[in-house]
Amino acid sequence: QVQVAESGGGLVQAGGSLRLSCTVSGLTFRHYNVGWFRQAPGKEREGVSCISWTGRSTYYADSVKGRFTISKSVDNAENTLYLQMSSLKPEDTAMYYCATGPRVTSDSCRPVTDSYWGQGTQVSVSS
């Protein structure tokens, strides 16, 4: 049974930082592309940042380039995906989700029908 769990969200002031974590169990994590998506109220879900299973391809939405950094750990059985978020803006406020298996290129990140998703972690940025 695959389980995906996000953590690390919270309320921060504009200009602050947060680090999101996503733990994945039940699949061979190191063989999967993984990524972060977000959805704000009244808006469509969007890809924020994704990384290929080799680590050679990464995607960042234009709105977060230079501010967010994606990384993953597959050492010592830790199957964890991270998103370091800096210089946060009110427009970054959203529910952030972790997903397995998205299609990743440097220009796009799209979930697939058999992606596994977590329940999300809320990020709220006050002005």
XYZ file of C-alpha atoms in Angstrom:
127
model
C 0.000 0.000 0.000
C 1.464 3.305 -1.084
C 1.324 6.131 1.421
C 2.239 9.747 0.774
C 2.346 12.261 3.597
C 3.233 15.945 3.449
C 4.298 18.104 6.372
C 5.936 21.415 7.116
C 3.264 23.875 6.097
C 2.234 26.796 8.251
C 1.609 30.500 8.483
C 4.516 32.815 7.737
C 4.989 36.459 6.924
C 5.945 37.574 3.451
C 9.673 37.164 2.958
C 9.826 34.183 5.282
C 10.798 30.593 4.621
C 9.351 27.135 5.038
C 10.555 23.658 4.223
C 7.981 21.125 3.139
C 8.625 17.414 3.459
C 6.927 14.490 1.791
C 7.496 10.937 2.904
C 6.583 8.091 0.587
C 6.288 4.432 1.482
C 5.116 1.356 -0.349
C 7.016 1.866 -3.566
C 10.619 2.034 -4.739
C 10.915 5.771 -4.275
C 14.241 6.164 -6.026
C 12.718 4.834 -9.260
C 9.978 7.463 -9.423
C 9.722 11.005 -10.602
C 8.194 13.064 -7.806
C 6.885 16.556 -7.485
C 5.073 19.304 -5.667
C 1.807 20.790 -6.800
C -0.373 23.456 -5.241
C -3.927 24.635 -5.391
C -5.221 27.934 -4.128
C -8.923 28.542 -3.480
C -10.752 29.146 -6.734
C -7.742 28.263 -8.844
C -6.636 25.216 -10.744
C -3.942 22.941 -9.437
C -0.514 23.837 -10.771
C 2.851 22.175 -10.831
C 5.299 23.955 -8.548
C 8.448 21.889 -8.803
C 9.273 18.358 -9.866
C 12.337 16.189 -10.100
C 13.008 13.135 -12.212
C 13.966 9.829 -10.640
C 17.563 10.282 -11.811
C 17.664 13.816 -10.474
C 18.838 15.030 -13.868
C 15.654 16.860 -14.753
C 14.020 19.432 -12.575
C 11.123 21.725 -13.218
C 10.204 24.950 -11.496
C 7.190 27.093 -12.239
C 8.228 30.542 -13.387
C 6.582 32.044 -10.347
C 8.903 30.191 -7.949
C 12.196 30.086 -9.833
C 15.025 31.392 -7.720
C 12.973 31.106 -4.538
C 12.117 27.402 -4.214
C 14.455 24.418 -4.276
C 13.400 20.801 -4.670
C 15.476 17.923 -3.358
C 15.040 14.326 -2.351
C 16.666 11.832 -0.069
C 16.869 8.163 -0.874
C 19.577 7.335 1.629
C 19.173 4.918 4.468
C 15.654 3.975 3.415
C 14.488 7.565 3.826
C 12.092 8.190 0.986
C 11.601 11.890 1.412
C 10.999 14.753 -0.967
C 11.657 18.301 0.161
C 10.682 21.741 -1.020
C 12.676 24.589 0.466
C 10.667 27.769 0.021
C 12.254 31.169 0.573
C 11.187 34.762 -0.007
C 7.596 33.659 0.297
C 4.882 35.864 -1.145
C 1.173 36.068 -0.340
C 0.482 34.571 -3.764
C 2.262 31.398 -2.650
C -0.641 30.740 -0.290
C -2.162 27.388 -1.239
C -2.537 23.773 -0.276
C 0.637 22.002 -1.319
C 0.535 18.403 -2.447
C 3.179 15.829 -3.150
C 2.686 13.365 -6.000
C 4.552 10.414 -7.397
C 5.197 9.658 -11.024
C 4.631 12.976 -12.809
C 6.059 13.495 -16.254
C 8.984 15.854 -15.788
C 10.889 17.995 -18.228
C 12.650 21.265 -17.695
C 9.591 22.988 -19.137
C 6.733 21.118 -17.541
C 5.540 18.807 -14.828
C 2.284 16.924 -15.292
C 0.770 14.319 -13.000
C -0.323 11.037 -14.509
C -3.494 9.087 -13.869
C -1.776 6.618 -11.585
C 0.073 9.211 -9.517
C -0.205 8.775 -5.771
C -1.091 11.898 -3.818
C -0.852 12.986 -0.229
C -3.494 14.870 1.726
C -1.668 18.154 1.405
C -0.166 20.707 3.744
C -1.417 24.270 3.954
C 0.946 27.157 3.338
C -0.339 30.608 4.215
C 1.711 33.744 3.651
C 0.584 37.002 5.224
C 1.453 40.391 3.787
